Amino acid sequence: MAPSGPAGAQPSPAEPLSRSIFRKFLLMLCSLLTSLYVFYCLAERCQPGSGPVAGVPGRGVPAGPRELAAWPAGAQRKRLLQLRQRRRRGRPGPGDSGDQDEQSPGLAAAPGGSGAGSSVVEAQSGTLALLLDEGSKQLPQAIIIGVKKGGTRALLEFLRVHPDVRAVGAEPHFFDRSYHKGLAWYRDLMPKTLEGQITMEKTPSYFVTREAPARISAMSKDTKLIVVVRDPVTRAISDYTQTLSKRPDIPSFESLTFRNRSAGLIDTSWSAIQIGLYAKHLEPWLRHFPLGQMLFVSGERLVSDPAGELRRVQDFLGLKRIITDKHFYFNQTKGFPCLKKAEGSGKPHCLGKTKGRAHPAIAREVLRQLRDFYRPFNRKFYQMTGRDFGWDG
């Protein structure tokens, strides 16, 4: 017979049951935690060692491609801009390979021109490609073809604020001076781009080069063309002012303007006058490109309302409207809009010291005769483009 008393006491039925449930619960919890940890490591987010976690936004620790891909979009954009700035300065930062990006002359290189795009930040593959210095050189899908002293430099630098635009800063002059070097040479001048980014260049002399329309069409009939135009009288004076700054001994503006001063005959062989015959120069372009593939930008509005003109350009290029009023401020001294931040720099940037250069005084009678001369050409240009630029008011 079994002994009685405490030594032989039997546990109550509820006691072993509760212990069994508790043990099973602990086992399940441990299994769940272990599975989560294994999954976490398979996703390559756990870091060996006991040091600080690599690539944490705002900690000053360099991020590699894997870490950056897990960051929020805002942090990714900030880091990409830092990487881009360091590459352009030629000073590799922590985690950078030390290879400089393609040189982009121009605005201390202008914002957003070359480098990561909004699509890069939105897509992890684009982010990784940028960090690994991938991408490829493409022939330009859009070209600013003219006109000289119309505002082409300003437009290009403003456009390079857009993260999905990459552009050559210097003028390639391929379709007018270097066509014999071939498309491979031309493509090699271009910066690398990722999918969704646009490659651009600008050479204002293309607009007045007879062979340029056929040559660009032979490269691609889908090329989008941008023409920046300005009051031809003001443009001619600006053109002369630029030449005068380089050759102070040239004849006066008035003597170059007229073939016969007493008869009031304008000398259309002088390039400063000839470039302003926009309707004449546009005709060969329309034989190779439909009007809808060309955008005509007002040089005057590029000064008075840069954001408004850039909105039209972004729509024409199929880009998101990223460039807005917040990117500009007006410099009263120079009389031109400036960028609040330049590419590769957090500082404000105005165009070069030659912008806003004082024009020589021109006699009113000369200006009147020039306006009378250009008026029929201007009106024809308005009809051809469907836009009245208001130069005859």
Short mmCIF file of C-alpha atoms in Angstrom, two decimals:
data_model
loop_
_atom_site.label_atom_id
_atom_site.label_comp_id
_atom_site.label_asym_id
_atom_site.label_seq_id
_atom_site.Cartn_x
_atom_site.Cartn_y
_atom_site.Cartn_z
CA MET A 1 0.00 0.00 0.00
CA ALA A 2 1.34 3.39 -0.98
CA PRO A 3 2.68 5.51 1.85
CA SER A 4 0.59 8.46 2.92
CA GLY A 5 1.68 11.97 3.87
CA PRO A 6 3.55 14.72 2.06
CA ALA A 7 6.22 12.45 0.67
CA GLY A 8 3.71 10.46 -1.23
CA ALA A 9 1.35 13.27 -2.18
CA GLN A 10 0.11 13.19 -5.80
CA PRO A 11 0.02 16.43 -7.85
CA SER A 12 -3.39 17.83 -8.63
CA PRO A 13 -4.57 17.21 -12.25
CA ALA A 14 -4.47 20.97 -13.10
CA GLU A 15 -0.84 21.44 -12.12
CA PRO A 16 0.91 19.33 -14.81
CA LEU A 17 -1.47 20.69 -17.45
CA SER A 18 -0.59 24.35 -16.82
CA ARG A 19 3.12 23.60 -16.81
CA SER A 20 2.82 21.74 -20.09
CA ILE A 21 0.99 24.66 -21.74
CA PHE A 22 3.58 27.12 -20.44
CA ARG A 23 6.45 25.02 -21.81
CA LYS A 24 4.74 24.76 -25.20
CA PHE A 25 4.15 28.51 -25.26
CA LEU A 26 7.83 29.21 -24.53
CA LEU A 27 8.87 26.75 -27.21
CA MET A 28 6.61 28.37 -29.80
CA LEU A 29 7.82 31.86 -28.85
CA CYS A 30 11.45 30.84 -29.17
CA SER A 31 10.77 29.20 -32.53
CA LEU A 32 9.02 32.34 -33.78
CA LEU A 33 11.86 34.62 -32.66
CA THR A 34 14.44 32.30 -34.21
CA SER A 35 12.53 32.24 -37.50
CA LEU A 36 12.29 36.03 -37.55
CA TYR A 37 16.01 36.36 -36.90
CA VAL A 38 16.88 33.88 -39.67
CA PHE A 39 14.56 35.73 -42.07
CA TYR A 40 16.14 39.03 -41.07
CA CYS A 41 19.63 37.69 -41.78
CA LEU A 42 18.58 36.18 -45.08
CA ALA A 43 17.35 39.63 -46.06
CA GLU A 44 20.95 40.80 -45.40
CA ARG A 45 20.03 43.41 -42.83
CA CYS A 46 21.86 42.04 -39.85
CA GLN A 47 25.44 43.23 -39.36
CA PRO A 48 28.31 41.20 -37.94
CA GLY A 49 30.24 42.56 -35.03
CA SER A 50 29.26 44.78 -32.18
CA GLY A 51 30.13 48.16 -33.72
CA PRO A 52 27.67 50.84 -34.79
CA VAL A 53 25.13 49.81 -37.42
CA ALA A 54 26.44 50.78 -40.83
CA GLY A 55 24.53 53.15 -42.98
CA VAL A 56 22.11 54.61 -40.47
CA PRO A 57 20.78 57.90 -41.84
CA GLY A 58 22.08 60.92 -40.01
CA ARG A 59 24.78 59.05 -38.07
CA GLY A 60 27.63 60.09 -40.34
CA VAL A 61 28.40 56.43 -41.10
CA PRO A 62 28.93 55.63 -44.77
CA ALA A 63 26.23 53.59 -46.45
CA GLY A 64 26.79 50.83 -48.92
CA PRO A 65 24.31 49.86 -51.64
CA ARG A 66 22.45 47.35 -49.46
CA GLU A 67 22.00 49.73 -46.56
CA LEU A 68 21.03 52.68 -48.76
CA ALA A 69 18.35 50.67 -50.54
CA ALA A 70 16.60 50.19 -47.18
CA TRP A 71 16.58 53.88 -46.30
CA PRO A 72 13.53 56.11 -46.67
CA ALA A 73 13.35 57.99 -50.00
CA GLY A 74 14.26 61.35 -48.43
CA ALA A 75 17.38 59.94 -46.78
CA GLN A 76 18.36 58.20 -50.02
CA ARG A 77 18.12 61.47 -51.96
CA LYS A 78 20.21 63.34 -49.39
CA ARG A 79 22.94 60.70 -49.43
CA LEU A 80 22.99 60.52 -53.22
CA LEU A 81 23.44 64.30 -53.43
CA GLN A 82 26.35 64.06 -50.98
CA LEU A 83 27.99 61.35 -53.07
CA ARG A 84 27.49 63.38 -56.23
CA GLN A 85 28.98 66.51 -54.69
CA ARG A 86 32.08 64.67 -53.49
CA ARG A 87 32.65 63.08 -56.88
CA ARG A 88 32.44 66.44 -58.68
CA ARG A 89 34.85 68.06 -56.27
CA GLY A 90 37.27 65.22 -56.89
CA ARG A 91 37.42 64.44 -53.17
CA PRO A 92 36.08 60.96 -52.49
CA GLY A 93 34.17 60.75 -49.25
CA PRO A 94 33.76 57.79 -46.92
CA GLY A 95 32.47 54.84 -48.86
CA ASP A 96 33.13 56.45 -52.25
CA SER A 97 35.28 54.72 -54.82
CA GLY A 98 37.24 57.89 -55.50
CA ASP A 99 36.29 57.94 -59.19
CA GLN A 100 35.11 61.35 -60.33
CA ASP A 101 31.96 61.67 -62.33
CA GLU A 102 32.16 63.11 -65.84
CA GLN A 103 33.27 66.73 -65.85
CA SER A 104 30.33 69.03 -66.53
CA PRO A 105 31.50 72.57 -67.19
CA GLY A 106 29.03 75.29 -66.51
CA LEU A 107 27.54 76.59 -63.31
CA ALA A 108 29.86 75.31 -60.70
CA ALA A 109 27.94 72.52 -62.32
CA ALA A 110 24.24 73.34 -62.01
CA PRO A 111 21.86 71.54 -59.72
CA GLY A 112 20.62 68.24 -60.64
CA GLY A 113 22.08 68.31 -64.02
CA SER A 114 24.21 65.38 -63.88
CA GLY A 115 23.48 62.61 -61.51
CA ALA A 116 20.77 60.87 -59.63
CA GLY A 117 17.22 61.39 -60.69
CA SER A 118 13.95 61.20 -58.86
CA SER A 119 13.40 57.88 -60.55
CA VAL A 120 16.70 56.72 -59.04
CA VAL A 121 15.46 57.41 -55.54
CA GLU A 122 12.16 55.73 -56.22
CA ALA A 123 13.76 52.58 -57.59
CA GLN A 124 16.30 50.58 -55.59
CA SER A 125 17.90 49.29 -58.78
CA GLY A 126 18.58 52.87 -59.90
CA THR A 127 20.06 53.76 -56.52
CA LEU A 128 22.41 50.78 -56.60
CA ALA A 129 23.39 51.49 -60.18
CA LEU A 130 24.33 55.07 -59.33
CA LEU A 131 26.38 54.02 -56.30
CA LEU A 132 28.16 51.40 -58.36
CA ASP A 133 28.87 54.04 -61.06
CA GLU A 134 26.79 52.18 -63.61
CA GLY A 135 24.71 53.66 -66.42
CA SER A 136 25.66 54.25 -70.02
CA LYS A 137 26.37 57.07 -72.42
CA GLN A 138 23.54 57.82 -74.81
CA LEU A 139 23.09 60.12 -77.78
CA PRO A 140 21.05 63.15 -76.69
CA GLN A 141 17.28 62.83 -76.77
CA ALA A 142 16.93 66.63 -76.60
CA ILE A 143 19.11 69.47 -77.93
CA ILE A 144 19.01 73.22 -77.33
CA ILE A 145 19.78 74.33 -80.87
CA GLY A 146 19.72 78.10 -80.51
CA VAL A 147 19.94 81.00 -80.52
CA LYS A 148 23.18 82.71 -79.62
CA LYS A 149 22.74 85.40 -76.92
CA GLY A 150 19.13 84.34 -76.50
CA GLY A 151 19.46 82.71 -73.07
CA THR A 152 20.58 79.19 -73.95
CA ARG A 153 23.16 79.01 -71.16
CA ALA A 154 20.62 80.11 -68.57
CA LEU A 155 18.10 77.54 -69.79
CA LEU A 156 20.59 74.69 -69.71
CA GLU A 157 21.82 75.54 -66.22
CA PHE A 158 18.28 75.93 -64.92
CA LEU A 159 17.29 72.61 -66.50
CA ARG A 160 20.17 70.84 -64.84
CA VAL A 161 18.45 71.50 -61.53
CA HIS A 162 16.15 68.66 -62.57
CA PRO A 163 17.39 65.30 -61.24
CA ASP A 164 16.33 63.48 -64.42
CA VAL A 165 18.35 65.71 -66.76
CA ARG A 166 22.01 65.10 -67.49
CA ALA A 167 23.76 67.47 -69.85
CA VAL A 168 27.13 68.35 -71.30
CA GLY A 169 28.18 71.73 -69.95
CA ALA A 170 30.46 72.73 -72.82
CA GLU A 171 29.06 73.17 -76.33
CA PRO A 172 30.01 70.08 -78.41
CA HIS A 173 29.56 71.80 -81.82
CA PHE A 174 29.19 68.35 -83.35
CA PHE A 175 26.58 69.04 -86.02
CA ASP A 176 28.31 72.17 -87.28
CA ARG A 177 32.08 71.74 -86.79
CA SER A 178 32.90 68.16 -85.84
CA TYR A 179 30.40 66.01 -87.76
CA HIS A 180 33.27 64.25 -89.55
CA LYS A 181 34.34 62.72 -86.22
CA GLY A 182 31.30 60.46 -86.16
CA LEU A 183 28.47 59.63 -83.77
CA ALA A 184 30.65 57.40 -81.58
CA TRP A 185 32.87 60.40 -80.80
CA TYR A 186 29.80 62.52 -80.12
CA ARG A 187 28.24 59.93 -77.81
CA ASP A 188 31.46 59.65 -75.85
CA LEU A 189 31.14 63.34 -74.92
CA MET A 190 27.85 62.67 -73.15
CA PRO A 191 27.51 61.95 -69.43
CA LYS A 192 26.33 58.55 -68.23
CA THR A 193 22.61 58.21 -67.63
CA LEU A 194 20.32 55.72 -65.98
CA GLU A 195 16.99 54.53 -67.30
CA GLY A 196 14.45 57.36 -67.19
CA GLN A 197 17.04 60.15 -67.39
CA ILE A 198 17.38 62.48 -70.38
CA THR A 199 20.70 63.28 -72.07
CA MET A 200 20.95 66.84 -73.38
CA GLU A 201 23.39 69.24 -74.98
CA LYS A 202 23.23 72.80 -76.25
CA THR A 203 25.01 74.44 -79.17
CA PRO A 204 23.29 77.70 -80.26
CA SER A 205 24.97 77.83 -83.67
CA TYR A 206 23.04 74.73 -84.80
CA PHE A 207 19.96 76.88 -85.48
CA VAL A 208 21.74 78.87 -88.20
CA THR A 209 23.77 75.96 -89.61
CA ARG A 210 22.31 74.82 -92.92
CA GLU A 211 23.38 71.18 -92.57
CA ALA A 212 22.33 70.74 -88.93
CA PRO A 213 18.63 69.83 -89.42
CA ALA A 214 19.37 66.93 -91.78
CA ARG A 215 22.26 65.71 -89.64
CA ILE A 216 20.26 65.68 -86.40
CA SER A 217 17.35 64.00 -88.19
CA ALA A 218 19.74 61.33 -89.48
CA MET A 219 20.84 60.67 -85.89
CA SER A 220 17.24 60.42 -84.66
CA LYS A 221 14.00 61.73 -86.07
CA ASP A 222 12.60 61.69 -82.51
CA THR A 223 15.09 64.24 -81.14
CA LYS A 224 13.33 67.06 -79.28
CA LEU A 225 14.58 70.52 -80.19
CA ILE A 226 14.51 73.65 -78.04
CA VAL A 227 15.03 77.15 -79.45
CA VAL A 228 15.51 80.08 -77.06
CA VAL A 229 14.64 83.31 -78.87
CA ARG A 230 14.91 86.93 -77.86
CA ASP A 231 13.99 90.30 -79.35
CA PRO A 232 16.33 90.30 -82.38
CA VAL A 233 17.30 93.95 -81.86
CA THR A 234 18.32 93.39 -78.23
CA ARG A 235 19.96 90.11 -79.23
CA ALA A 236 22.07 91.85 -81.89
CA ILE A 237 23.24 94.48 -79.40
CA SER A 238 24.11 91.77 -76.87
CA ASP A 239 26.02 89.89 -79.56
CA TYR A 240 27.96 93.03 -80.45
CA THR A 241 28.66 93.74 -76.76
CA GLN A 242 30.18 90.29 -76.34
CA THR A 243 32.43 90.79 -79.36
CA LEU A 244 33.38 94.29 -78.18
CA SER A 245 34.54 92.88 -74.83
CA LYS A 246 36.99 90.65 -76.69
CA ARG A 247 37.95 93.08 -79.47
CA PRO A 248 37.69 96.68 -78.24
CA ASP A 249 38.95 98.01 -81.59
CA ILE A 250 35.97 96.85 -83.71
CA PRO A 251 33.85 99.47 -85.53
CA SER A 252 30.76 100.94 -83.91
CA PHE A 253 27.47 99.07 -83.81
CA GLU A 254 25.89 101.59 -86.16
CA SER A 255 28.60 101.28 -88.81
CA LEU A 256 28.32 97.48 -88.80
CA THR A 257 24.52 97.51 -88.89
CA PHE A 258 24.11 99.43 -92.15
CA ARG A 259 25.30 98.57 -95.61
CA ASN A 260 24.28 102.09 -96.65
CA ARG A 261 23.63 104.40 -93.69
CA SER A 262 22.08 107.25 -95.68
CA ALA A 263 19.70 104.90 -97.49
CA GLY A 264 18.95 103.00 -94.30
CA LEU A 265 19.92 99.61 -95.84
CA ILE A 266 20.61 96.97 -93.18
CA ASP A 267 23.63 94.73 -93.70
CA THR A 268 22.17 91.22 -93.35
CA SER A 269 25.58 89.66 -93.98
CA TRP A 270 26.69 90.71 -90.49
CA SER A 271 26.09 87.68 -88.26
CA ALA A 272 24.71 89.79 -85.40
CA ILE A 273 21.89 90.91 -87.71
CA GLN A 274 21.56 87.69 -89.68
CA ILE A 275 20.95 85.42 -86.67
CA GLY A 276 17.83 87.44 -85.77
CA LEU A 277 16.03 86.41 -88.98
CA TYR A 278 14.37 83.58 -87.04
CA ALA A 279 11.66 82.80 -89.62
CA LYS A 280 14.28 82.29 -92.31
CA HIS A 281 16.36 79.92 -90.17
CA LEU A 282 13.32 77.96 -88.98
CA GLU A 283 12.21 76.91 -92.47
CA PRO A 284 14.85 74.17 -93.05
CA TRP A 285 14.17 72.73 -89.59
CA LEU A 286 10.49 72.32 -90.40
CA ARG A 287 11.44 70.30 -93.48
CA HIS A 288 12.99 67.67 -91.20
CA PHE A 289 11.04 67.96 -87.93
CA PRO A 290 7.35 68.51 -87.17
CA LEU A 291 6.54 71.72 -85.31
CA GLY A 292 5.31 69.70 -82.34
CA GLN A 293 8.81 68.36 -81.84
CA MET A 294 10.17 71.87 -81.33
CA LEU A 295 9.72 74.18 -78.35
CA PHE A 296 10.30 77.93 -78.57
CA VAL A 297 11.33 79.53 -75.30
CA SER A 298 11.13 83.27 -74.66
CA GLY A 299 14.48 84.66 -73.57
CA GLU A 300 12.66 87.63 -71.98
CA ARG A 301 10.36 85.39 -69.91
CA LEU A 302 13.33 83.26 -68.92
CA VAL A 303 14.47 86.37 -67.06
CA SER A 304 11.11 87.70 -65.81
CA ASP A 305 9.48 84.33 -65.06
CA PRO A 306 12.05 81.53 -65.15
CA ALA A 307 9.82 79.06 -63.32
CA GLY A 308 7.01 79.63 -65.83
CA GLU A 309 9.23 78.95 -68.84
CA LEU A 310 10.83 75.96 -67.12
CA ARG A 311 7.36 74.54 -66.50
CA ARG A 312 6.76 74.57 -70.27
CA VAL A 313 10.13 72.97 -70.94
CA GLN A 314 9.61 70.22 -68.37
CA ASP A 315 6.22 69.40 -69.89
CA PHE A 316 7.73 69.35 -73.39
CA LEU A 317 10.46 66.92 -72.28
CA GLY A 318 7.99 64.71 -70.43
CA LEU A 319 9.58 65.45 -67.04
CA LYS A 320 7.95 65.87 -63.66
CA ARG A 321 7.46 69.51 -62.72
CA ILE A 322 10.24 69.65 -60.16
CA ILE A 323 11.78 73.04 -61.02
CA THR A 324 9.57 75.74 -59.49
CA ASP A 325 9.74 79.27 -58.05
CA LYS A 326 11.50 77.92 -54.97
CA HIS A 327 14.65 77.30 -57.01
CA PHE A 328 15.19 80.95 -58.00
CA TYR A 329 15.84 84.37 -56.59
CA PHE A 330 16.30 87.59 -58.55
CA ASN A 331 19.64 89.37 -58.38
CA GLN A 332 18.84 93.08 -58.62
CA THR A 333 22.45 94.02 -59.35
CA LYS A 334 22.86 91.71 -62.33
CA GLY A 335 19.23 91.96 -63.44
CA PHE A 336 19.03 88.19 -63.84
CA PRO A 337 17.48 85.32 -61.88
CA CYS A 338 19.91 83.13 -59.96
CA LEU A 339 19.74 79.61 -58.57
CA LYS A 340 19.40 79.26 -54.82
CA LYS A 341 21.64 76.20 -54.90
CA ALA A 342 24.07 75.06 -57.55
CA GLU A 343 24.82 71.45 -58.34
CA GLY A 344 27.60 70.16 -56.16
CA SER A 345 27.18 73.11 -53.80
CA GLY A 346 24.76 74.28 -51.16
CA LYS A 347 25.45 77.92 -52.04
CA PRO A 348 23.44 80.27 -54.28
CA HIS A 349 24.79 80.66 -57.79
CA CYS A 350 24.33 83.28 -60.50
CA LEU A 351 25.41 82.92 -64.09
CA GLY A 352 28.85 84.19 -65.05
CA LYS A 353 30.09 87.74 -64.63
CA THR A 354 29.40 88.43 -68.31
CA LYS A 355 25.65 88.12 -67.67
CA GLY A 356 24.10 91.52 -67.11
CA ARG A 357 27.00 93.26 -68.85
CA ALA A 358 26.10 96.85 -69.77
CA HIS A 359 25.25 97.43 -73.44
CA PRO A 360 26.67 100.41 -75.33
CA ALA A 361 24.30 103.29 -75.97
CA ILE A 362 22.65 103.06 -79.41
CA ALA A 363 20.97 106.00 -81.12
CA ARG A 364 17.16 105.83 -81.07
CA GLU A 365 16.95 106.27 -84.82
CA VAL A 366 19.14 103.22 -85.34
CA LEU A 367 16.95 101.18 -83.01
CA ARG A 368 13.81 102.35 -84.83
CA GLN A 369 15.23 101.37 -88.22
CA LEU A 370 16.25 97.98 -86.91
CA ARG A 371 12.79 97.34 -85.46
CA ASP A 372 11.18 98.31 -88.76
CA PHE A 373 13.54 95.93 -90.54
CA TYR A 374 12.82 92.96 -88.27
CA ARG A 375 9.04 93.51 -87.97
CA PRO A 376 7.95 91.43 -91.01
CA PHE A 377 10.34 88.63 -90.08
CA ASN A 378 9.04 88.64 -86.51
CA ARG A 379 5.42 88.44 -87.60
CA LYS A 380 6.16 85.55 -89.91
CA PHE A 381 7.96 83.81 -87.06
CA TYR A 382 4.92 84.32 -84.81
CA GLN A 383 2.72 82.70 -87.45
CA MET A 384 5.09 79.78 -87.95
CA THR A 385 5.41 79.03 -84.24
CA GLY A 386 1.92 79.98 -83.10
CA ARG A 387 3.30 82.27 -80.40
CA ASP A 388 3.48 86.06 -80.32
CA PHE A 389 6.65 87.03 -78.46
CA GLY A 390 5.69 90.71 -78.29
CA TRP A 391 8.82 92.22 -79.78
CA ASP A 392 6.97 94.76 -81.93
CA GLY A 393 5.14 96.58 -79.14
#
